[in-house]
């Protein structure tokens, strides 16, 4: 029984009260979805339970597990959000509200295209849905993780959908959801999302690589087993108690390396990888010393992510050595806690509650998400929003310093203008010059990790329109671009409204609709007021 399997999966310390809460949510979800089937033909409740089980595996708190069970009830059944709030309280209803996908696209997007308009492509409508989904998420990171769990199970069952839909959903997963899991540090989920999506986005490459991996699996596993035994023996003789395991090769990561480095399958797959888990940080360095003593390090392959963690708080020592057979052996060394962080990322905060450090890391992990939500309302165009997700959230990063020594995290390729807007919108608007490492530089100078940046400002004034000129490469981040556009919208509002009125009058005359009032037009096009409608037409946000 589905409920029994879910209750058995809950941690042993789960209270009877919480178990009853989960049972009640299951019964409500089962009743609500009773007449519904998945594309596979199985009962819809199976999907709800699968999402909840993924969340349990991540160590999610009970409210998130309950929300996982109920996440489709408001969207797909007769149950209202108010009923969820009445039966389960504000916390769970807010989570369900955040995850609920919109069942209908807006009649008109701010690009001026209706959902029924043939000019509104499927891609545009999908991006608009995605933008609306992220708008609904709010600032609660649990909503994001529930959404990822929902996407993961949908990817596991993607084979039951039409081919065109498979490819669209898989591509969206590769571009948005797998990088989002990576940004949250949930590598376990990232790898699976990537490999599942890879199968549908690049089917031929997937078949070739999957077939080659299957052919060599037995030999590879035997070779890795012997390597792990040897490493554990050498570490033990140096009084380093360690767990040594082979690292799995994920299909999409093999494909990416082949494409990036222009090398054949053998060049990637023949590189073996092992992971060494030790008790504490000092033993990480001891283990590294043992490895480098017995095998020659490959130049340029050592990375110390203990001293300088990645932006998703990943911590490990990485090295590569020439093993006895003359082939490269990649080695990761970390503690068990670091491993939990690497596998579960932000969800490790739920799995291990104790310790101030974890609380601080949790807050640091979601800073970027909170920043994303700060400007999400400013980005009306869905294509801009998805582009911004890729640029500001998933691109490589540059870490630079303020004059006070604070670290600022920016997309790679950012300029002093991006830095200024990151510090404060007002500083961005009044930015007139910059110093990098004490030297005056032009505002289109690209920042690199380690730069100390100082912004020179005027007492008043605003941004230059040149900053929005893509060919000049003055601004990289969507945050800065949005703030600049917003400034010009407000500065030019009267002019835009006047210009929009002229354009609307001309269009109504052309259509023979001179008698139609502006109020009616604004309501028909989903604008809150006539002024908003005219301003959108005047700025070109709404094309007539």
PDB file of N, CA and C in Angstrom, residues 140-204:
ATOM      1  N   UNK A 140      10.568  31.030   0.118  1.00  0.00           N
ATOM      2  CA  UNK A 140      10.746  29.827   0.926  1.00  0.00           C
ATOM      3  C   UNK A 140      11.462  28.771   0.103  1.00  0.00           C
ATOM      4  N   UNK A 141      12.675  28.464   0.501  1.00  0.00           N
ATOM      5  CA  UNK A 141      13.488  27.523  -0.285  1.00  0.00           C
ATOM      6  C   UNK A 141      12.866  26.131  -0.322  1.00  0.00           C
ATOM      7  N   UNK A 142      12.016  25.798   0.654  1.00  0.00           N
ATOM      8  CA  UNK A 142      11.359  24.493   0.632  1.00  0.00           C
ATOM      9  C   UNK A 142      10.489  24.341  -0.615  1.00  0.00           C
ATOM     10  N   UNK A 143       9.899  25.454  -1.050  1.00  0.00           N
ATOM     11  CA  UNK A 143       9.073  25.426  -2.253  1.00  0.00           C
ATOM     12  C   UNK A 143       9.907  25.006  -3.455  1.00  0.00           C
ATOM     13  N   UNK A 144      11.123  25.533  -3.534  1.00  0.00           N
ATOM     14  CA  UNK A 144      12.013  25.204  -4.647  1.00  0.00           C
ATOM     15  C   UNK A 144      12.361  23.718  -4.625  1.00  0.00           C
ATOM     16  N   UNK A 145      12.642  23.182  -3.442  1.00  0.00           N
ATOM     17  CA  UNK A 145      13.026  21.767  -3.332  1.00  0.00           C
ATOM     18  C   UNK A 145      11.837  20.858  -3.658  1.00  0.00           C
ATOM     19  N   UNK A 146      10.635  21.237  -3.219  1.00  0.00           N
ATOM     20  CA  UNK A 146       9.439  20.453  -3.567  1.00  0.00           C
ATOM     21  C   UNK A 146       9.242  20.458  -5.082  1.00  0.00           C
ATOM     22  N   UNK A 147       9.448  21.627  -5.679  1.00  0.00           N
ATOM     23  CA  UNK A 147       9.322  21.741  -7.135  1.00  0.00           C
ATOM     24  C   UNK A 147      10.339  20.837  -7.843  1.00  0.00           C
ATOM     25  N   UNK A 148      11.552  20.786  -7.311  1.00  0.00           N
ATOM     26  CA  UNK A 148      12.577  19.908  -7.887  1.00  0.00           C
ATOM     27  C   UNK A 148      12.184  18.437  -7.745  1.00  0.00           C
ATOM     28  N   UNK A 149      11.615  18.078  -6.598  1.00  0.00           N
ATOM     29  CA  UNK A 149      11.173  16.691  -6.390  1.00  0.00           C
ATOM     30  C   UNK A 149      10.061  16.334  -7.378  1.00  0.00           C
ATOM     31  N   UNK A 150       9.148  17.262  -7.588  1.00  0.00           N
ATOM     32  CA  UNK A 150       8.072  17.082  -8.561  1.00  0.00           C
ATOM     33  C   UNK A 150       8.650  16.877  -9.961  1.00  0.00           C
ATOM     34  N   UNK A 151       9.620  17.712 -10.330  1.00  0.00           N
ATOM     35  CA  UNK A 151      10.240  17.600 -11.650  1.00  0.00           C
ATOM     36  C   UNK A 151      11.004  16.276 -11.786  1.00  0.00           C
ATOM     37  N   UNK A 152      11.677  15.851 -10.717  1.00  0.00           N
ATOM     38  CA  UNK A 152      12.452  14.611 -10.779  1.00  0.00           C
ATOM     39  C   UNK A 152      11.547  13.415 -11.069  1.00  0.00           C
ATOM     40  N   UNK A 153      10.416  13.326 -10.361  1.00  0.00           N
ATOM     41  CA  UNK A 153       9.530  12.187 -10.630  1.00  0.00           C
ATOM     42  C   UNK A 153       8.904  12.287 -12.015  1.00  0.00           C
ATOM     43  N   UNK A 154       8.574  13.500 -12.459  1.00  0.00           N
ATOM     44  CA  UNK A 154       8.051  13.658 -13.820  1.00  0.00           C
ATOM     45  C   UNK A 154       9.079  13.211 -14.860  1.00  0.00           C
ATOM     46  N   UNK A 155      10.354  13.471 -14.584  1.00  0.00           N
ATOM     47  CA  UNK A 155      11.404  13.025 -15.508  1.00  0.00           C
ATOM     48  C   UNK A 155      11.549  11.503 -15.478  1.00  0.00           C
ATOM     49  N   UNK A 156      11.374  10.903 -14.306  1.00  0.00           N
ATOM     50  CA  UNK A 156      11.475   9.440 -14.204  1.00  0.00           C
ATOM     51  C   UNK A 156      10.373   8.737 -15.001  1.00  0.00           C
ATOM     52  N   UNK A 157       9.258   9.436 -15.210  1.00  0.00           N
ATOM     53  CA  UNK A 157       8.113   8.830 -15.912  1.00  0.00           C
ATOM     54  C   UNK A 157       7.865   9.493 -17.267  1.00  0.00           C
ATOM     55  N   UNK A 158       8.868  10.155 -17.807  1.00  0.00           N
ATOM     56  CA  UNK A 158       8.708  10.930 -19.041  1.00  0.00           C
ATOM     57  C   UNK A 158       8.423  10.055 -20.259  1.00  0.00           C
ATOM     58  N   UNK A 159       8.784   8.792 -20.194  1.00  0.00           N
ATOM     59  CA  UNK A 159       8.646   7.898 -21.357  1.00  0.00           C
ATOM     60  C   UNK A 159       7.196   7.734 -21.801  1.00  0.00           C
ATOM     61  N   UNK A 160       6.243   8.071 -20.931  1.00  0.00           N
ATOM     62  CA  UNK A 160       4.830   7.875 -21.258  1.00  0.00           C
ATOM     63  C   UNK A 160       4.225   9.055 -22.015  1.00  0.00           C
ATOM     64  N   UNK A 161       4.999  10.120 -22.235  1.00  0.00           N
ATOM     65  CA  UNK A 161       4.485  11.312 -22.914  1.00  0.00           C
ATOM     66  C   UNK A 161       4.847  11.294 -24.400  1.00  0.00           C
ATOM     67  N   UNK A 162       4.147  12.109 -25.224  1.00  0.00           N
ATOM     68  CA  UNK A 162       4.497  12.216 -26.649  1.00  0.00           C
ATOM     69  C   UNK A 162       5.919  12.736 -26.822  1.00  0.00           C
ATOM     70  N   UNK A 163       6.555  12.360 -27.931  1.00  0.00           N
ATOM     71  CA  UNK A 163       7.973  12.685 -28.158  1.00  0.00           C
ATOM     72  C   UNK A 163       8.255  14.179 -28.102  1.00  0.00           C
ATOM     73  N   UNK A 164       7.385  14.985 -28.705  1.00  0.00           N
ATOM     74  CA  UNK A 164       7.612  16.434 -28.732  1.00  0.00           C
ATOM     75  C   UNK A 164       7.625  17.011 -27.316  1.00  0.00           C
ATOM     76  N   UNK A 165       6.691  16.537 -26.499  1.00  0.00           N
ATOM     77  CA  UNK A 165       6.609  17.010 -25.118  1.00  0.00           C
ATOM     78  C   UNK A 165       7.805  16.521 -24.306  1.00  0.00           C
ATOM     79  N   UNK A 166       8.230  15.298 -24.568  1.00  0.00           N
ATOM     80  CA  UNK A 166       9.413  14.754 -23.882  1.00  0.00           C
ATOM     81  C   UNK A 166      10.618  15.666 -24.077  1.00  0.00           C
ATOM     82  N   UNK A 167      10.855  16.044 -25.320  1.00  0.00           N
ATOM     83  CA  UNK A 167      12.043  16.841 -25.635  1.00  0.00           C
ATOM     84  C   UNK A 167      11.963  18.222 -25.002  1.00  0.00           C
ATOM     85  N   UNK A 168      10.774  18.847 -25.049  1.00  0.00           N
ATOM     86  CA  UNK A 168      10.634  20.190 -24.473  1.00  0.00           C
ATOM     87  C   UNK A 168      10.878  20.166 -22.967  1.00  0.00           C
ATOM     88  N   UNK A 169      10.263  19.202 -22.278  1.00  0.00           N
ATOM     89  CA  UNK A 169      10.414  19.112 -20.822  1.00  0.00           C
ATOM     90  C   UNK A 169      11.850  18.767 -20.453  1.00  0.00           C
ATOM     91  N   UNK A 170      12.459  17.865 -21.216  1.00  0.00           N
ATOM     92  CA  UNK A 170      13.847  17.462 -20.934  1.00  0.00           C
ATOM     93  C   UNK A 170      14.808  18.630 -21.139  1.00  0.00           C
ATOM     94  N   UNK A 171      14.596  19.409 -22.193  1.00  0.00           N
ATOM     95  CA  UNK A 171      15.467  20.561 -22.466  1.00  0.00           C
ATOM     96  C   UNK A 171      15.346  21.593 -21.347  1.00  0.00           C
ATOM     97  N   UNK A 172      14.126  21.830 -20.919  1.00  0.00           N
ATOM     98  CA  UNK A 172      13.878  22.752 -19.810  1.00  0.00           C
ATOM     99  C   UNK A 172      14.568  22.251 -18.537  1.00  0.00           C
ATOM    100  N   UNK A 173      14.563  20.932 -18.352  1.00  0.00           N
ATOM    101  CA  UNK A 173      15.218  20.334 -17.181  1.00  0.00           C
ATOM    102  C   UNK A 173      16.724  20.559 -17.219  1.00  0.00           C
ATOM    103  N   UNK A 174      17.337  20.346 -18.384  1.00  0.00           N
ATOM    104  CA  UNK A 174      18.781  20.555 -18.528  1.00  0.00           C
ATOM    105  C   UNK A 174      19.169  22.010 -18.323  1.00  0.00           C
ATOM    106  N   UNK A 175      18.340  22.928 -18.822  1.00  0.00           N
ATOM    107  CA  UNK A 175      18.701  24.345 -18.812  1.00  0.00           C
ATOM    108  C   UNK A 175      18.374  25.040 -17.499  1.00  0.00           C
ATOM    109  N   UNK A 176      17.330  24.576 -16.814  1.00  0.00           N
ATOM    110  CA  UNK A 176      16.866  25.292 -15.617  1.00  0.00           C
ATOM    111  C   UNK A 176      16.940  24.445 -14.352  1.00  0.00           C
ATOM    112  N   UNK A 177      16.303  23.281 -14.348  1.00  0.00           N
ATOM    113  CA  UNK A 177      16.124  22.559 -13.091  1.00  0.00           C
ATOM    114  C   UNK A 177      17.373  21.824 -12.610  1.00  0.00           C
ATOM    115  N   UNK A 178      18.127  21.206 -13.515  1.00  0.00           N
ATOM    116  CA  UNK A 178      19.380  20.563 -13.081  1.00  0.00           C
ATOM    117  C   UNK A 178      20.377  21.604 -12.563  1.00  0.00           C
ATOM    118  N   UNK A 179      20.576  22.737 -13.265  1.00  0.00           N
ATOM    119  CA  UNK A 179      21.453  23.777 -12.704  1.00  0.00           C
ATOM    120  C   UNK A 179      20.934  24.348 -11.388  1.00  0.00           C
ATOM    121  N   UNK A 180      19.610  24.411 -11.233  1.00  0.00           N
ATOM    122  CA  UNK A 180      19.042  24.898  -9.975  1.00  0.00           C
ATOM    123  C   UNK A 180      19.388  23.939  -8.841  1.00  0.00           C
ATOM    124  N   UNK A 181      19.277  22.636  -9.089  1.00  0.00           N
ATOM    125  CA  UNK A 181      19.670  21.640  -8.082  1.00  0.00           C
ATOM    126  C   UNK A 181      21.151  21.771  -7.758  1.00  0.00           C
ATOM    127  N   UNK A 182      21.960  22.005  -8.776  1.00  0.00           N
ATOM    128  CA  UNK A 182      23.401  22.188  -8.565  1.00  0.00           C
ATOM    129  C   UNK A 182      23.673  23.423  -7.725  1.00  0.00           C
ATOM    130  N   UNK A 183      22.960  24.509  -8.003  1.00  0.00           N
ATOM    131  CA  UNK A 183      23.159  25.765  -7.274  1.00  0.00           C
ATOM    132  C   UNK A 183      22.790  25.596  -5.801  1.00  0.00           C
ATOM    133  N   UNK A 184      21.810  24.734  -5.541  1.00  0.00           N
ATOM    134  CA  UNK A 184      21.434  24.427  -4.161  1.00  0.00           C
ATOM    135  C   UNK A 184      22.338  23.363  -3.558  1.00  0.00           C
ATOM    136  N   UNK A 185      23.254  22.838  -4.376  1.00  0.00           N
ATOM    137  CA  UNK A 185      24.209  21.852  -3.878  1.00  0.00           C
ATOM    138  C   UNK A 185      23.672  20.444  -3.779  1.00  0.00           C
ATOM    139  N   UNK A 186      22.486  20.184  -4.357  1.00  0.00           N
ATOM    140  CA  UNK A 186      21.890  18.849  -4.263  1.00  0.00           C
ATOM    141  C   UNK A 186      22.375  18.025  -5.454  1.00  0.00           C
ATOM    142  N   UNK A 187      23.616  17.541  -5.375  1.00  0.00           N
ATOM    143  CA  UNK A 187      24.235  16.841  -6.499  1.00  0.00           C
ATOM    144  C   UNK A 187      23.527  15.541  -6.827  1.00  0.00           C
ATOM    145  N   UNK A 188      23.044  14.858  -5.813  1.00  0.00           N
ATOM    146  CA  UNK A 188      22.315  13.607  -6.011  1.00  0.00           C
ATOM    147  C   UNK A 188      21.176  13.818  -7.011  1.00  0.00           C
ATOM    148  N   UNK A 189      20.451  14.908  -6.850  1.00  0.00           N
ATOM    149  CA  UNK A 189      19.326  15.233  -7.721  1.00  0.00           C
ATOM    150  C   UNK A 189      19.810  15.779  -9.070  1.00  0.00           C
ATOM    151  N   UNK A 190      20.875  16.574  -9.030  1.00  0.00           N
ATOM    152  CA  UNK A 190      21.434  17.162 -10.257  1.00  0.00           C
ATOM    153  C   UNK A 190      21.824  16.076 -11.257  1.00  0.00           C
ATOM    154  N   UNK A 191      22.602  15.088 -10.783  1.00  0.00           N
ATOM    155  CA  UNK A 191      23.073  14.036 -11.684  1.00  0.00           C
ATOM    156  C   UNK A 191      21.916  13.273 -12.313  1.00  0.00           C
ATOM    157  N   UNK A 192      20.920  12.938 -11.494  1.00  0.00           N
ATOM    158  CA  UNK A 192      19.807  12.144 -12.027  1.00  0.00           C
ATOM    159  C   UNK A 192      18.981  12.952 -13.025  1.00  0.00           C
ATOM    160  N   UNK A 193      18.719  14.216 -12.706  1.00  0.00           N
ATOM    161  CA  UNK A 193      17.981  15.073 -13.644  1.00  0.00           C
ATOM    162  C   UNK A 193      18.719  15.182 -14.977  1.00  0.00           C
ATOM    163  N   UNK A 194      20.044  15.362 -14.899  1.00  0.00           N
ATOM    164  CA  UNK A 194      20.837  15.492 -16.125  1.00  0.00           C
ATOM    165  C   UNK A 194      20.786  14.226 -16.971  1.00  0.00           C
ATOM    166  N   UNK A 195      21.010  13.078 -16.342  1.00  0.00           N
ATOM    167  CA  UNK A 195      21.041  11.827 -17.106  1.00  0.00           C
ATOM    168  C   UNK A 195      19.674  11.489 -17.696  1.00  0.00           C
ATOM    169  N   UNK A 196      18.603  11.769 -16.938  1.00  0.00           N
ATOM    170  CA  UNK A 196      17.257  11.516 -17.454  1.00  0.00           C
ATOM    171  C   UNK A 196      16.942  12.422 -18.640  1.00  0.00           C
ATOM    172  N   UNK A 197      17.322  13.698 -18.525  1.00  0.00           N
ATOM    173  CA  UNK A 197      17.052  14.653 -19.608  1.00  0.00           C
ATOM    174  C   UNK A 197      17.913  14.365 -20.832  1.00  0.00           C
ATOM    175  N   UNK A 198      19.157  13.966 -20.598  1.00  0.00           N
ATOM    176  CA  UNK A 198      20.110  13.661 -21.674  1.00  0.00           C
ATOM    177  C   UNK A 198      19.516  12.656 -22.664  1.00  0.00           C
ATOM    178  N   UNK A 199      18.801  11.697 -22.127  1.00  0.00           N
ATOM    179  CA  UNK A 199      18.221  10.624 -22.950  1.00  0.00           C
ATOM    180  C   UNK A 199      17.274  11.162 -24.024  1.00  0.00           C
ATOM    181  N   UNK A 200      16.567  12.254 -23.707  1.00  0.00           N
ATOM    182  CA  UNK A 200      15.562  12.781 -24.636  1.00  0.00           C
ATOM    183  C   UNK A 200      16.065  13.956 -25.472  1.00  0.00           C
ATOM    184  N   UNK A 201      17.003  14.726 -24.929  1.00  0.00           N
ATOM    185  CA  UNK A 201      17.509  15.892 -25.661  1.00  0.00           C
ATOM    186  C   UNK A 201      18.521  15.474 -26.721  1.00  0.00           C
ATOM    187  N   UNK A 202      19.398  14.530 -26.371  1.00  0.00           N
ATOM    188  CA  UNK A 202      20.420  14.038 -27.313  1.00  0.00           C
ATOM    189  C   UNK A 202      20.336  12.509 -27.391  1.00  0.00           C
ATOM    190  N   UNK A 203      19.255  11.977 -27.965  1.00  0.00           N
ATOM    191  CA  UNK A 203      19.019  10.522 -27.908  1.00  0.00           C
ATOM    192  C   UNK A 203      20.117   9.672 -28.536  1.00  0.00           C
ATOM    193  N   UNK A 204      20.684  10.110 -29.658  1.00  0.00           N
ATOM    194  CA  UNK A 204      21.718   9.308 -30.317  1.00  0.00           C
ATOM    195  C   UNK A 204      22.986   9.233 -29.469  1.00  0.00           C
TER     196      UNK A 204
END
